[in-house]
Amino acid sequence: MPLTLQEVEHIAKLARLELTDEEKTRYREQLSAILDHVAQLQKLDTSSVPPLAGMSGSESHLRPDLARPGLGAAELLKNAPAQADAQFKIPPVFE
Amino acid sequence: MEYEVVIGLETHIQLNTETKIFCSCKADSSLDAPNTNVCPVCMGMPGVLPVLNSRVVEKGVVLATAMNADVQSTSFFDRKNYFYPDLPKGYQISQYDRPLAKGGYMDVPQADGSTRRVTIWKLHLEEDAGKTKNDPAAGRRLIDFNRCGVPLVEMVTGPDIRSADEAANYLTRLRQLLRWIGVSEADMEKGHLRCDANVSLRPRGATHLNTKTEIKNVNSIEAVRTAIGKEIERQTREYESGNKIEAWTLEWDEDSQSLKKMRSKETEADYRYFREPDLLPVQLSGEWKSQILAEFPELPLVRRARFINDYGLPEYDAEILTAERSLSDYFESAVKSYGGDVKRVSNWLMNDVMRMLNDSGKTAGEIALTPLYLAEIIKLVDSGTVNTNTAKGLLQKVVATGKSPAEIVKSEGLAKVSDDSAIRAVVEQVMAEAPGEVAAYKSGKVGLMGWFVGQVMKKMQGKADAQKARIIFEELLK
């Protein structure tokens, strides 16, 4: 069940990846092989196996609702390629 | 053709926890500078792990119970993947196929006395994204990440709402409920309660659903009502002209009071939901659930009905006295302490106490005038110990001093003077001091009686029995 080229392009777009034509062809083959493998698993009869919603049997560790100081603006903004008014600055949207 | 309006509402409710959903950053940043309540977890830095805030689960369970939903003993978090600058991780942690609760409904009373049952299709926990401010004129967009990771409940109704007014009523009741059960401040203008509306029309009597449009960015109940009203008009015009409705996303523009078409959004399949690998399932034991619900209150609409049925209160009174929980609890305590006519307590509360609350900006639970003291003051009037005016003054004095009404009446000598001779002496004094008014009254200006009585009240610091004073005046002025 090979993926179409359009499907590869769509997935690349969702992941914000720009692919060359050569890459599109290569990834189409690789992704299709992964899907083929899953398709093989799907052939197994699982009617006697209860559905599994998660991989771990244990339960979530919970945290009390108590505030603690975090990074602070100066530290965080070291990650900003550009900044203004103590905020991250990015190009505007024109509609 | 006659059309039926079909509306579903998608709400996002900001829970009023101290901290964010998956990290210990402060959740409320309304008074803080941008990008100050942030940490490696909510900023999605490499190697960090989210840890669920137990209060978020608790508040979610309370809300789900109040919405008559089935709280699930096991629920899971999932990743909703999309790229947007206000979402540093590149995905939002949400719940998808195994949410905290399933089903649910709210019975919303309508102005005509009918009730609309609004079903709940989706109720789950998720994290909020940051705030983006677009400023094309300055050639920039600014991002404040403080809101990233603030806990939300997303709640989606079925297509059960049939008019713009019904939508507004649902939101009004939801806001009342959220504050009542203490899970959210629910201030729409501050974004604690956000609402998107899905609107479509169909021929009356039809059961299918036509193409809907989605209205976004409406941040007050009035705006929801107006925006839906305008969209109903537009869709009606389109159908009447033989056009089709397209599945647009519309943005409400508060300034121009109009709807604008927004750019199209990724479809659901494109979010590529999958189980959040960094979080284990949430297990809600029966024990924990009963702990959470141990203090679960009587809900406002139930109490409203009880006030009407059990106390015989008019619907108007019941509505006001259940608008807010602390006022409602106050009323019930005062009724119990008073033990007499419930309507009398309602009148004192709605006329005098509520005015004091409005003036002081306090809630009923915060003023020094306890329900017990209010009941005591009404009893003092009933027994003729003080007159109504003195009683109104007493309310203020109790609030100001925190002392009991009986104590104030005693220490300030406020008890009503009904002693004829004491009042007679003052009446005579007033007449002696005002020969002109006495002559005017005798020549027919009987309207002066009020002034005469007022003079006596003034001299006796409002403690005189006004009725007695009037009788004595009438006798002496004959």
Coordinates of C-alpha atoms in Angstrom, one line a residue:
Chain A
M1 CA 0.0 0.0 0.0
P2 CA 2.4 2.7 -1.1
L3 CA 1.8 6.3 -0.1
T4 CA 1.1 8.8 -2.9
L5 CA 3.5 11.6 -3.5
Q6 CA 0.8 14.1 -2.4
E7 CA 0.5 12.3 0.9
V8 CA 4.2 12.6 1.5
E9 CA 4.1 16.3 0.6
H10 CA 1.2 16.8 3.0
I11 CA 3.0 15.1 5.9
A12 CA 6.1 17.2 5.1
K13 CA 4.0 20.3 5.2
L14 CA 2.5 19.5 8.6
A15 CA 6.0 18.9 9.9
R16 CA 7.2 22.1 8.3
L17 CA 9.8 20.2 6.3
E18 CA 11.0 21.3 2.8
L19 CA 11.9 18.2 0.8
T20 CA 13.7 17.9 -2.5
D21 CA 12.1 15.7 -5.2
E22 CA 14.7 13.1 -4.5
E23 CA 13.9 13.1 -0.8
K24 CA 10.2 12.9 -1.5
T25 CA 10.7 9.7 -3.5
R26 CA 13.0 8.2 -0.9
Y27 CA 10.7 9.0 2.1
R28 CA 7.7 7.8 0.1
E29 CA 9.4 4.4 -0.1
Q30 CA 10.5 4.4 3.6
L31 CA 7.2 5.5 4.9
S32 CA 5.4 3.0 2.8
A33 CA 7.6 0.2 4.1
I34 CA 6.6 1.3 7.7
L35 CA 2.9 1.2 6.8
D36 CA 3.3 -2.2 5.2
H37 CA 4.8 -3.5 8.4
V38 CA 1.9 -2.1 10.4
A39 CA -0.5 -3.6 7.8
Q40 CA 1.1 -7.0 8.5
L41 CA 0.5 -6.5 12.3
Q42 CA -3.1 -5.7 11.5
K43 CA -3.6 -9.1 10.0
L44 CA -3.2 -10.7 13.4
D45 CA -6.4 -11.9 15.1
T46 CA -6.6 -9.8 18.2
S47 CA -10.3 -10.5 19.0
S48 CA -9.3 -12.3 22.3
V49 CA -6.9 -9.5 23.4
P50 CA -8.4 -6.7 25.5
P51 CA -7.8 -3.2 24.0
L52 CA -4.7 -1.5 25.4
A53 CA -5.0 2.2 26.0
G54 CA -1.5 2.7 27.3
M55 CA 1.8 1.0 27.6
S56 CA 2.2 1.2 31.4
G57 CA 0.0 -0.3 34.1
S58 CA 1.0 2.2 36.7
E59 CA -0.7 5.5 37.3
S60 CA 0.3 9.1 37.0
H61 CA 2.3 10.7 39.6
L62 CA 0.6 13.9 40.9
R63 CA 1.9 17.2 42.1
P64 CA 0.5 19.4 44.9
D65 CA -0.7 22.8 43.6
L66 CA 2.1 24.9 45.0
A67 CA 3.8 27.6 43.0
R68 CA 7.6 27.8 42.6
P69 CA 9.6 30.4 40.8
G70 CA 10.6 29.4 37.2
L71 CA 13.0 30.9 34.8
G72 CA 12.1 34.6 34.7
A73 CA 11.9 36.7 31.6
A74 CA 15.6 37.5 31.2
E75 CA 16.6 33.9 31.2
L76 CA 13.8 32.8 28.9
L77 CA 14.4 35.6 26.4
K78 CA 18.0 34.3 25.8
N79 CA 16.1 31.8 23.6
A80 CA 14.5 34.5 21.5
P81 CA 16.0 35.2 18.1
A82 CA 14.5 38.7 18.4
Q83 CA 12.7 40.4 21.2
A84 CA 10.8 43.6 22.0
D85 CA 9.0 44.8 25.2
A86 CA 10.2 41.7 27.1
Q87 CA 8.5 39.4 24.5
F88 CA 9.5 37.2 21.6
K89 CA 9.3 39.1 18.4
I90 CA 8.3 37.4 15.2
P91 CA 7.1 38.6 11.8
P92 CA 3.5 39.8 11.6
V93 CA 0.6 38.1 9.9
F94 CA -1.0 40.0 7.1
E95 CA -4.6 39.0 6.2
Chain B
M1 CA -39.5 28.9 4.2
E2 CA -39.3 28.7 7.9
Y3 CA -35.9 27.8 9.4
E4 CA -34.8 26.2 12.6
V5 CA -31.6 27.5 14.1
V6 CA -29.1 24.9 15.3
I7 CA -26.3 26.1 17.6
G8 CA -23.5 24.2 19.5
L9 CA -21.1 26.0 21.8
E10 CA -17.5 25.1 22.4
T11 CA -16.2 26.6 25.6
H12 CA -12.8 26.8 27.2
I13 CA -12.8 27.2 30.9
Q14 CA -9.7 28.4 32.7
L15 CA -9.4 26.6 36.1
N16 CA -8.5 28.8 39.0
T17 CA -5.6 26.7 40.3
E18 CA -2.6 28.3 41.9
T19 CA -0.2 26.6 39.4
K20 CA -0.2 25.5 35.8
I21 CA -1.4 22.0 34.8
F22 CA 2.0 20.3 34.3
C23 CA 4.5 22.5 36.1
S24 CA 4.8 24.6 39.3
C25 CA 4.7 28.0 37.5
K26 CA 2.0 30.4 38.8
A27 CA -1.1 30.1 36.7
D28 CA -2.6 33.6 37.1
S29 CA -0.5 36.1 35.3
S30 CA -3.0 38.9 35.1
L31 CA -0.9 41.2 37.3
D32 CA 2.5 40.0 36.1
A33 CA 4.9 41.2 33.4
P34 CA 5.1 39.2 30.1
N35 CA 7.2 36.0 30.2
T36 CA 7.7 35.9 33.9
N37 CA 5.7 32.8 34.9
V38 CA 7.6 30.3 32.7
C39 CA 9.9 27.3 33.2
P40 CA 11.6 24.7 31.1
V41 CA 8.5 22.4 31.3
C42 CA 5.9 24.8 30.0
M43 CA 8.5 26.2 27.5
G44 CA 9.0 22.7 26.1
M45 CA 12.8 22.6 26.5
P46 CA 14.6 19.3 25.8
G47 CA 14.6 16.6 28.5
V48 CA 11.8 18.0 30.7
L49 CA 8.8 15.9 31.9
P50 CA 5.3 17.2 32.7
V51 CA 3.9 16.3 36.2
L52 CA 0.1 16.6 36.6
N53 CA -1.3 19.1 39.1
S54 CA -3.7 17.1 41.4
R55 CA -5.9 20.2 41.9
V56 CA -6.6 20.2 38.1
V57 CA -8.0 16.7 38.3
E58 CA -10.1 17.6 41.4
K59 CA -11.6 20.7 39.8
G60 CA -12.2 18.8 36.6
V61 CA -14.1 16.1 38.6
V62 CA -16.2 18.8 40.4
L63 CA -17.1 20.5 37.1
A64 CA -17.9 17.2 35.4
T65 CA -20.1 16.1 38.3
A66 CA -21.9 19.5 38.2
M67 CA -22.5 19.0 34.4
N68 CA -24.0 15.5 35.1
A69 CA -21.2 13.9 33.2
D70 CA -19.8 10.4 33.8
V71 CA -16.4 10.8 35.5
Q72 CA -14.1 8.1 34.2
S73 CA -11.9 6.2 36.7
T74 CA -9.1 6.0 34.1
S75 CA -8.3 8.8 31.7
F76 CA -5.4 9.5 29.4
F77 CA -3.6 12.5 28.0
D78 CA -2.8 12.8 24.3
R79 CA -0.7 15.1 22.1
K80 CA -2.4 17.3 19.6
N81 CA 0.3 18.3 17.1
Y82 CA 0.4 21.7 15.3
F83 CA 2.8 24.5 14.8
Y84 CA 1.9 27.9 15.9
P85 CA 4.2 30.5 17.5
D86 CA 2.3 30.6 20.8
L87 CA 2.9 26.8 21.3
P88 CA 6.6 26.2 22.1
K89 CA 6.4 22.4 22.3
G90 CA 4.9 22.1 18.8
Y91 CA 2.0 20.1 20.4
Q92 CA -0.7 20.7 23.0
I93 CA -1.2 18.2 25.7
S94 CA -4.9 17.4 25.6
Q95 CA -7.3 14.5 26.0
Y96 CA -8.8 12.7 23.1
D97 CA -10.5 9.3 23.2
R98 CA -10.2 8.7 26.9
P99 CA -11.1 12.0 28.5
L100 CA -11.8 12.7 32.2
A101 CA -15.5 12.5 31.7
K102 CA -18.1 11.5 29.2
G103 CA -21.6 12.7 28.5
G104 CA -23.4 15.2 30.6
Y105 CA -26.0 18.0 30.2
M106 CA -27.4 21.2 31.7
D107 CA -31.0 22.1 31.9
V108 CA -31.2 25.8 31.1
P109 CA -34.3 27.7 32.2
Q110 CA -35.6 30.1 29.4
A111 CA -37.5 33.4 29.7
D112 CA -40.8 31.8 28.7
G113 CA -40.7 29.3 31.5
S114 CA -39.6 26.4 29.4
T115 CA -36.3 24.5 29.9
R116 CA -33.7 23.6 27.2
R117 CA -31.6 20.5 27.9
V118 CA -28.1 21.2 26.4
T119 CA -26.1 18.0 26.2
I120 CA -22.4 17.8 26.6
W121 CA -20.5 16.0 23.9
K122 CA -17.0 16.5 25.0
L123 CA -15.4 17.4 28.4
H124 CA -11.7 17.1 28.8
L125 CA -8.6 18.6 30.4
E126 CA -5.9 20.4 28.4
E127 CA -3.2 23.1 28.6
D128 CA -3.6 26.6 27.3
A129 CA -1.2 28.2 24.8
G130 CA 0.6 31.6 25.0
K131 CA -0.7 34.9 23.9
T132 CA 0.2 36.4 20.5
K133 CA -0.3 40.0 19.7
N134 CA -0.3 40.8 16.0
D135 CA 0.9 44.3 15.1
P136 CA 1.2 44.5 11.3
A137 CA 1.6 48.3 11.4
A138 CA 4.8 47.9 13.5
G139 CA 5.8 45.0 11.4
R140 CA 5.8 42.5 14.2
R141 CA 4.0 40.0 16.4
L142 CA 4.9 39.8 20.1
I143 CA 4.5 36.6 22.1
D144 CA 4.0 36.3 25.9
F145 CA 4.3 32.7 27.1
N146 CA 2.8 33.3 30.6
R147 CA -0.5 31.6 29.6
C148 CA 1.3 28.5 28.3
G149 CA 0.3 25.5 30.4
V150 CA -2.5 27.1 32.3
P151 CA -5.2 24.5 33.0
L152 CA -8.3 24.4 30.8
V153 CA -11.4 22.3 30.6
E154 CA -12.7 22.2 27.0
M155 CA -16.4 21.6 27.0
V156 CA -18.4 21.1 23.8
T157 CA -22.2 21.0 23.6
G158 CA -24.4 19.1 21.3
P159 CA -26.3 21.0 18.5
D160 CA -29.1 21.5 21.0
I161 CA -29.4 25.3 21.2
R162 CA -32.1 26.9 19.1
S163 CA -31.6 30.7 19.3
A164 CA -29.1 33.4 20.1
D165 CA -30.9 34.1 23.4
E166 CA -30.7 30.4 24.4
A167 CA -26.9 30.5 23.7
A168 CA -26.6 33.5 25.9
N169 CA -28.7 31.8 28.6
Y170 CA -26.5 28.7 28.5
L171 CA -23.4 30.8 29.0
T172 CA -25.0 32.9 31.8
R173 CA -25.9 29.7 33.6
L174 CA -22.5 28.1 33.0
R175 CA -20.7 31.2 34.3
Q176 CA -22.9 31.1 37.4
L177 CA -22.2 27.4 37.9
L178 CA -18.4 27.8 37.5
R179 CA -18.3 30.4 40.1
W180 CA -20.7 28.6 42.4
I181 CA -18.6 25.4 42.4
G182 CA -15.4 27.5 42.7
V183 CA -13.5 26.0 39.7
S184 CA -13.1 29.1 37.7
E185 CA -13.3 32.9 38.0
A186 CA -15.3 32.6 34.7
D187 CA -14.7 36.2 33.6
M188 CA -15.2 36.3 29.8
E189 CA -13.5 39.6 29.4
K190 CA -10.4 38.2 31.1
G191 CA -10.5 35.1 29.0
H192 CA -11.3 32.7 31.8
L193 CA -14.3 31.6 29.9
R194 CA -14.0 31.6 26.1
C195 CA -16.7 30.6 23.6
D196 CA -16.8 29.6 20.0
A197 CA -20.3 29.1 18.4
N198 CA -21.2 26.7 15.6
V199 CA -24.2 27.9 13.8
S200 CA -26.3 26.4 11.0
L201 CA -29.9 26.5 9.8
R202 CA -32.3 23.9 8.5
P203 CA -35.9 23.8 7.4
R204 CA -38.1 23.5 10.5
G205 CA -39.0 19.9 11.1
A206 CA -35.8 18.5 9.5
T207 CA -33.5 16.3 11.5
H208 CA -30.3 16.5 9.4
L209 CA -27.5 19.0 10.1
N210 CA -26.6 21.5 7.4
T211 CA -23.2 23.0 6.9
K212 CA -22.2 25.1 9.9
T213 CA -20.0 28.1 10.3
E214 CA -17.8 28.6 13.4
I215 CA -17.8 32.0 15.1
K216 CA -14.6 32.8 17.1
N217 CA -13.2 35.5 19.3
V218 CA -16.4 36.5 21.1
N219 CA -15.5 37.6 24.6
S220 CA -18.7 38.6 26.3
I221 CA -22.2 37.0 26.6
E222 CA -23.7 40.0 24.8
A223 CA -21.2 39.7 22.0
V224 CA -22.1 36.0 21.7
R225 CA -25.8 36.9 21.4
T226 CA -25.2 39.7 18.8
A227 CA -22.7 37.6 16.7
I228 CA -25.0 34.6 16.5
G229 CA -28.0 36.9 15.7
K230 CA -26.0 38.4 12.8
E231 CA -24.9 35.0 11.5
I232 CA -28.5 33.7 11.6
E233 CA -29.5 36.7 9.5
R234 CA -26.7 36.1 7.0
Q235 CA -27.4 32.4 6.6
T236 CA -31.1 33.1 6.1
R237 CA -30.3 35.6 3.4
E238 CA -28.0 33.1 1.7
Y239 CA -30.6 30.3 1.7
E240 CA -33.3 32.7 0.5
S241 CA -31.1 33.7 -2.4
G242 CA -30.6 30.1 -3.3
N243 CA -26.9 30.0 -2.2
K244 CA -25.0 27.4 -0.3
I245 CA -23.5 27.9 3.1
E246 CA -19.7 27.3 3.2
A247 CA -18.0 26.0 6.3
W248 CA -16.3 29.2 7.1
T249 CA -14.6 30.2 10.3
L250 CA -15.7 33.7 11.2
E251 CA -14.1 36.1 13.6
W252 CA -16.2 38.5 15.6
D253 CA -14.9 42.1 15.5
E254 CA -16.1 43.9 18.6
D255 CA -15.3 47.4 17.3
S256 CA -17.3 47.1 14.1
Q257 CA -19.8 44.6 15.6
S258 CA -19.4 42.5 12.5
L259 CA -18.2 39.0 11.5
K260 CA -15.1 38.6 9.3
K261 CA -14.0 35.5 7.4
M262 CA -10.9 33.9 8.8
R263 CA -8.3 31.9 7.0
S264 CA -9.0 28.1 7.0
K265 CA -7.5 25.9 9.7
E266 CA -6.0 22.5 9.7
T267 CA -8.6 19.8 9.8
E268 CA -8.8 17.4 12.8
A269 CA -7.0 14.5 11.2
D270 CA -4.0 16.8 10.7
Y271 CA -3.5 17.2 14.4
R272 CA -2.1 13.6 14.4
Y273 CA -3.3 12.9 18.0
F274 CA -1.4 10.2 19.8
R275 CA -1.1 9.1 23.4
E276 CA 1.2 11.4 25.5
P277 CA 4.2 9.2 26.2
D278 CA 5.5 11.5 29.1
L279 CA 2.4 11.0 31.2
L280 CA 0.9 7.9 32.8
P281 CA -2.9 7.3 32.9
V282 CA -4.8 9.3 35.5
Q283 CA -6.4 6.8 38.0
L284 CA -9.3 8.2 39.9
S285 CA -9.9 5.8 42.8
G286 CA -13.3 5.7 44.4
E287 CA -11.8 6.9 47.6
W288 CA -10.2 10.0 46.0
K289 CA -13.4 10.7 44.1
S290 CA -15.5 10.7 47.3
Q291 CA -13.0 12.9 49.0
I292 CA -13.2 15.4 46.1
L293 CA -17.0 15.3 46.1
A294 CA -17.4 15.3 49.9
E295 CA -18.2 19.1 49.9
F296 CA -20.1 19.1 46.7
P297 CA -22.7 21.9 47.0
E298 CA -26.3 22.1 46.1
L299 CA -26.3 23.6 42.6
P300 CA -27.8 27.0 41.8
L301 CA -30.7 25.9 39.7
V302 CA -31.6 23.2 42.2
R303 CA -31.5 25.7 45.0
R304 CA -33.5 28.2 42.9
A305 CA -36.3 25.7 42.5
R306 CA -36.2 24.8 46.2
F307 CA -36.5 28.5 47.2
I308 CA -39.6 28.8 45.0
N309 CA -41.2 25.5 46.1
D310 CA -40.2 25.2 49.7
Y311 CA -40.1 28.9 50.7
G312 CA -42.9 30.1 48.4
L313 CA -40.6 32.9 47.2
P314 CA -41.4 34.7 43.9
E315 CA -39.2 33.6 41.0
Y316 CA -37.7 37.1 41.0
D317 CA -36.5 36.7 44.6
A318 CA -35.3 33.1 44.0
E319 CA -33.3 34.2 41.0
I320 CA -31.5 37.0 42.8
L321 CA -30.9 35.0 45.9
T322 CA -29.2 32.2 44.0
A323 CA -27.2 34.4 41.6
E324 CA -24.2 34.0 43.7
R325 CA -23.3 31.3 46.3
S326 CA -22.2 33.3 49.3
L327 CA -25.3 35.5 49.1
S328 CA -27.4 32.4 48.8
D329 CA -25.8 30.7 51.7
Y330 CA -26.1 33.9 53.7
F331 CA -29.8 34.1 52.9
E332 CA -30.4 30.5 54.1
S333 CA -28.5 31.1 57.3
A334 CA -30.5 34.2 58.0
V335 CA -33.8 32.4 57.3
K336 CA -32.8 29.7 59.8
S337 CA -31.8 32.2 62.5
Y338 CA -34.9 34.3 62.0
G339 CA -37.4 31.4 61.9
G340 CA -40.2 33.7 60.7
D341 CA -41.6 34.9 57.3
V342 CA -39.0 34.0 54.7
K343 CA -40.2 36.8 52.4
R344 CA -39.3 39.3 55.1
V345 CA -35.7 38.1 55.2
S346 CA -35.6 38.2 51.4
N347 CA -36.8 41.8 51.4
W348 CA -34.3 43.0 53.9
L349 CA -31.5 41.2 52.0
M350 CA -32.5 42.4 48.6
N351 CA -33.2 46.0 49.6
D352 CA -30.7 46.8 52.3
V353 CA -27.9 44.2 52.6
M354 CA -27.4 43.9 48.8
R355 CA -27.0 47.7 48.6
M356 CA -24.4 47.6 51.3
L357 CA -22.6 44.8 49.5
N358 CA -22.6 46.7 46.2
D359 CA -21.3 49.8 47.9
S360 CA -18.5 48.0 49.6
G361 CA -17.6 45.6 46.8
K362 CA -17.6 42.8 49.3
T363 CA -19.4 39.4 49.1
A364 CA -22.0 38.3 51.6
G365 CA -19.5 36.0 53.3
E366 CA -17.1 38.9 54.0
I367 CA -19.2 41.5 55.9
A368 CA -19.3 41.8 59.6
L369 CA -23.1 41.8 59.5
T370 CA -23.5 38.0 60.0
P371 CA -26.8 36.3 59.0
L372 CA -27.4 35.9 62.7
Y373 CA -27.1 39.6 63.3
L374 CA -29.4 40.4 60.3
A375 CA -32.0 38.0 61.8
E376 CA -31.6 39.7 65.2
I377 CA -32.2 43.1 63.7
I378 CA -35.4 42.0 61.9
K379 CA -36.6 40.5 65.2
L380 CA -35.9 43.8 67.0
V381 CA -38.2 45.5 64.5
D382 CA -40.8 42.8 64.9
S383 CA -40.9 43.1 68.6
G384 CA -41.2 46.9 68.4
T385 CA -37.8 47.4 70.2
V386 CA -36.5 49.6 67.3
N387 CA -38.3 51.3 64.4
T388 CA -37.4 50.5 60.8
N389 CA -35.2 53.6 60.4
T390 CA -33.2 52.7 63.4
A391 CA -32.9 49.2 62.2
K392 CA -31.5 50.4 58.8
G393 CA -29.0 52.5 60.7
L394 CA -28.1 49.4 62.9
L395 CA -27.2 47.5 59.8
Q396 CA -24.5 50.1 59.0
K397 CA -23.3 50.2 62.6
V398 CA -22.9 46.5 62.8
V399 CA -20.9 46.5 59.6
A400 CA -18.8 49.3 60.9
T401 CA -18.1 48.0 64.4
G402 CA -18.6 44.3 64.2
K403 CA -20.6 44.5 67.4
S404 CA -23.9 42.6 67.9
P405 CA -27.1 44.6 67.2
A406 CA -28.4 44.1 70.8
E407 CA -25.1 45.4 72.1
I408 CA -25.3 48.5 69.9
V409 CA -29.0 49.1 70.8
K410 CA -28.0 48.9 74.5
S411 CA -24.8 51.0 74.4
E412 CA -26.3 53.7 72.2
G413 CA -29.7 53.7 73.8
L414 CA -31.4 53.1 70.4
A415 CA -34.4 51.4 71.8
K416 CA -37.6 53.0 70.5
V417 CA -39.2 55.4 73.1
S418 CA -42.9 54.5 73.4
D419 CA -43.3 56.3 76.7
D420 CA -46.1 58.8 76.1
S421 CA -44.9 61.4 78.6
A422 CA -41.4 61.5 77.2
I423 CA -42.7 62.0 73.7
R424 CA -45.3 64.5 74.8
A425 CA -42.6 66.6 76.4
V426 CA -40.6 66.8 73.2
V427 CA -43.8 67.5 71.2
E428 CA -44.5 70.4 73.4
Q429 CA -41.0 71.6 73.1
V430 CA -41.2 71.5 69.3
M431 CA -44.5 73.4 69.3
A432 CA -43.0 76.1 71.6
E433 CA -40.0 76.5 69.3
A434 CA -42.0 76.8 66.1
P435 CA -45.0 79.1 66.6
G436 CA -45.1 80.0 62.9
E437 CA -45.5 76.4 61.8
V438 CA -48.1 75.8 64.5
A439 CA -50.1 78.7 63.2
A440 CA -49.7 77.6 59.6
Y441 CA -50.9 74.1 60.5
K442 CA -53.9 75.4 62.3
S443 CA -54.8 77.5 59.3
G444 CA -54.9 74.4 57.2
K445 CA -51.4 73.5 56.1
V446 CA -51.8 69.9 57.4
G447 CA -48.9 68.8 55.2
L448 CA -46.7 70.1 58.0
M449 CA -47.4 67.1 60.1
G450 CA -44.5 65.2 58.6
W451 CA -42.2 68.1 59.5
F452 CA -43.4 68.1 63.1
V453 CA -42.9 64.4 63.5
G454 CA -39.5 64.8 61.8
Q455 CA -38.5 67.4 64.4
V456 CA -39.4 65.1 67.2
M457 CA -37.4 62.2 65.6
K458 CA -34.4 64.5 65.3
K459 CA -34.5 65.6 68.9
M460 CA -34.9 62.0 70.0
Q461 CA -32.1 60.7 67.7
G462 CA -34.7 58.7 65.7
K463 CA -35.8 56.6 68.6
A464 CA -39.3 58.0 69.0
D465 CA -42.3 55.9 68.1
A466 CA -43.4 58.1 65.1
Q467 CA -46.9 56.9 65.3
K468 CA -47.3 58.0 68.9
A469 CA -45.7 61.4 68.2
R470 CA -48.2 61.9 65.4
I471 CA -51.2 61.1 67.6
I472 CA -50.0 63.5 70.3
F473 CA -49.4 66.3 67.7
E474 CA -52.9 65.8 66.3
E475 CA -54.3 66.0 69.8
L476 CA -52.4 69.2 70.8
L477 CA -52.8 71.0 67.4
K478 CA -56.6 70.6 67.3

